[in-house]
Amino acid sequence: MKKWVPLASGLLAGFVAATISFADFSSPAKTDSASASNKTDAEKVYVPLGQKDDYYLMSSGGHSGQLFVYGVPSMRKIRTIPVFSQDSATGYGFDEHSKKLMGGYTWGDLHHPALSETNGDYDGKWLFATDVGNSRAAVVDLKTFTTKDIIKVPNTAGPHCAAFVTENTEYMFLPTRFAVPLGQKYESLDNYSQKYRGVMSAVTFDEKNVKLNIAYQVALPPWSYDLSDAGKKSSKDWAVMTTYNTEEATTTMEVKASQADRDYIVLFNWKELEKMVKEGKYENVGGQKMIFPEKQTGGIYLVPVAKSPHGVDVTPDGKYFIASGKLAPAMTVFSFEKAFKAIENKEFAGNRNGIPVLKYESVMEREVNPENALGPLHTQFDDKGMAYTTMFISSEIVKWDPKTGKTLDRVPVQYSPGHAVSAEGDTVSPDGKWIIALNKLAKDTYLSVGPSHPESMQLIDLSSEKMKIVQSVPADPEPHYAQMIKADKIKAIEVYPKDKNNKDATYSQNDTKIVRKGKEVHVYGIAMRSRFVFDAKSKRPDVIEVNQGDHVFIHLTNIDFDEDITHGFAINDYDLNMEVQPGQTNTMEFTADKAGTFPLYCTNFCSALHQEMNGYFLVKPKK
Ligand code: CUK
Ligand code: CUA
C-alpha cells in the first residue's frame, strides 16, 4: 500500500496537518512577541515540498530492535531499518538472507548506533549497532539502508554501550552490561567475584567482504560496563568506558551497586592490546583470543570517578574525557595528557583485580557542578567546543565550557532526557546548529494514547547563544542514542545492480523456471509491474503448484530497475511475506505443510495494476 495511499490520503493529510500547525504558529491574529518568535521557529523546521533536510538522524529503536531514520530539521521520520527484529513491512526476518542474519532470534534491544569514521569524521558508509537483548552486533550498509551482517558476541551478556568506533573504524569495542561466567556456563552467584567476568570485545569490520569479526576479547572484572567513547587525535589510540557495580553485588542492585563512593573509568590503549594479541599474550577461550588483564599487564588502567557513572564523552579535540555520574550532581572533566603522565610516573593508588588504579587527583582536570542540576548523563559538543549535558533528573540540557567549567545556558526539556545528539556532535569537527534531546518521558506533551505515552525528541536551535526548543516530536521506543550526519555524506543507491554471480537471480522472463529435485522445489521467478512470472513456459506463469510436504524455495528477482518500484510477495494464510527492491533478488524458504489453495500477491503498492499482481500457490494434498 506504499505508493497509492500516501499520495491519495496519507500525504495529503500529513501536508494539511503540517499546514495547519504552521498556520497556528504563525496566525496573524496573534501579534505578541511570543507568536512572532514562534513563527520563526516554525520556519526553521519547515522543509517545503521539493526541498530536503540537511541532516540524517540515525536513531536507536531500543527494544523495537530497529533503527529509525529521521530528517533534520523537519524531524520527519523517513524510514525504519529493521536490524535485530523481524519486520513484516519489509519482509526482514522472513526471507532467507535476513533469517540467517538474525541467527534464530526474533527481537533485539538496539541501544547505540555508531557511524563509521575516517580521520575521526563520519564518512557516511556504514552504521554499527549492538543488541543488549541477545548479545549481537550488526552493520548497516548506508548505500541501501539495509542490515548486512550480524554477529553473536560470546562470553558477553548485553553489549550495551557499544558500538563506538575508533578514529578510522579500526575497531568498535563492545563491553558487556552484565557480567557472566566465561562461556555463559552455569555458576553459582556465590562465586560471582571469582568466576564471573565483564568481557569486552574488540570487533573489526572487513569492508570488502562486509563481515564483522571479533579480533580479541578482554576478561575485565565482573562489573557492569556502561557508556564508552573512543579517543580522538592525540588520544586516538585510547578509549574510555564507565563502570558501575564495582561493589560486585549479585542481588538488589539498585541498593547494593551504589554503596561505594567511587566507581571507575576504564582507560585502555587498544594499540597495546593489539600488540599483546600479536605477541600471543592471550588465552584461547572457546575459540576467542582472551586477554586476562591480571596476567597480561599494561594497556589498561582504572580512573576513580563519582559513583555509578553513566556517560563518558571525549571532547572533539581529544584532550579531555567527561564523565557524568547519574547519582552525582557533577560532571568530571579528566585530562588525557594528565592520565598519560600519571601512567608514565606510575602515580597509582593500588589496583583492583590486578588493574592499576590511577590517582584521581592526578587525572582530574575539574569538577563541574551547575546549580541545582541533577542526574547528568551524556554530553555532546558544538563547533566551538562547548559541551551540552543532559540532566535526567532536573529535565534540562546544560550548555557549559569544558575549558572553564562555566555554565553558559540551560533549557528545560519534556522530560527526563537520556542522550542528546548534536550535529556530528561526537566527531572531531561538530557542526553546532542543532541538538536534539532524546527524552525518556513525554507525559502530557502529545495527545493521550492511553496509559503508556510515547518518548519524545526535541529539536533545539543552537544558532544563537541561547538554546531554544523549536520542534517536539513523539518517538517510538526507544531513543537511546542517535547520530546526526550531514545529508550529502550519504550516497544511497537507487536500484540494485545486476549481479551475474548470484545463482538465485533471474533477470528475464524467459529464464524463469520451476525446478524439482525430489521433495525440493526451486522457483526462479521475477516480479515486474504488474505481474509475477514463475515459469514463462507454463500455461499459468503466475501459479506455483507443489505437493504437500515439499520443501519450497522461491527465488524472486525484481526486474523493474526503476527508482522506488518495490514489490512484495506474500502467500495468503502461509504467514509469509518478503520484499524485493528494484533489482534485488530475495529467497523465501519454507515447507508446504498445509494442503489447499492459497492466493499469492504483491504486498507493496507498485502500480495502477498492483491489485492485479497476484497468482495462486496450490498445494496438492498427500494421498
Ligand atoms: S543508555 Cu544512557 S540514557 Cu542505553 Cu545510552 Cu539510554
Ligand atoms: Cu504491487 Cu508489485
CSV table of C-alpha atoms in Angstrom, one decimal, residues 173 194 227 229 259 261 264 270 273 308 323 368 375 420 499 506 508 511 548 582 619:
chain,number,residue,atom,x,y,z
A,173,PHE,CA,34.5,-2.1,21.3
A,194,GLN,CA,35.9,-15.4,41.2
A,227,LEU,CA,28.8,4.2,28.1
A,229,ASP,CA,33.9,6.5,23.8
A,259,GLN,CA,27.3,1.7,48.0
A,261,ASP,CA,31.6,6.4,46.8
A,264,TYR,CA,35.9,3.6,37.8
A,270,TRP,CA,43.9,-0.5,22.1
A,273,LEU,CA,46.1,-4.7,23.4
A,308,SER,CA,27.7,4.9,39.3
A,323,ALA,CA,32.3,11.6,33.0
A,368,VAL,CA,31.7,21.0,37.2
A,375,GLY,CA,21.4,13.5,37.0
A,420,ALA,CA,21.2,14.2,23.3
A,499,ASP,CA,24.7,-9.5,-10.0
A,506,THR,CA,16.7,-14.3,-12.8
A,508,SER,CA,14.5,-12.0,-17.8
A,511,ASP,CA,14.7,-17.5,-17.9
A,548,GLN,CA,2.1,-31.2,0.4
A,582,PRO,CA,14.4,-2.6,-7.5
A,619,VAL,CA,-0.6,-27.4,-2.5
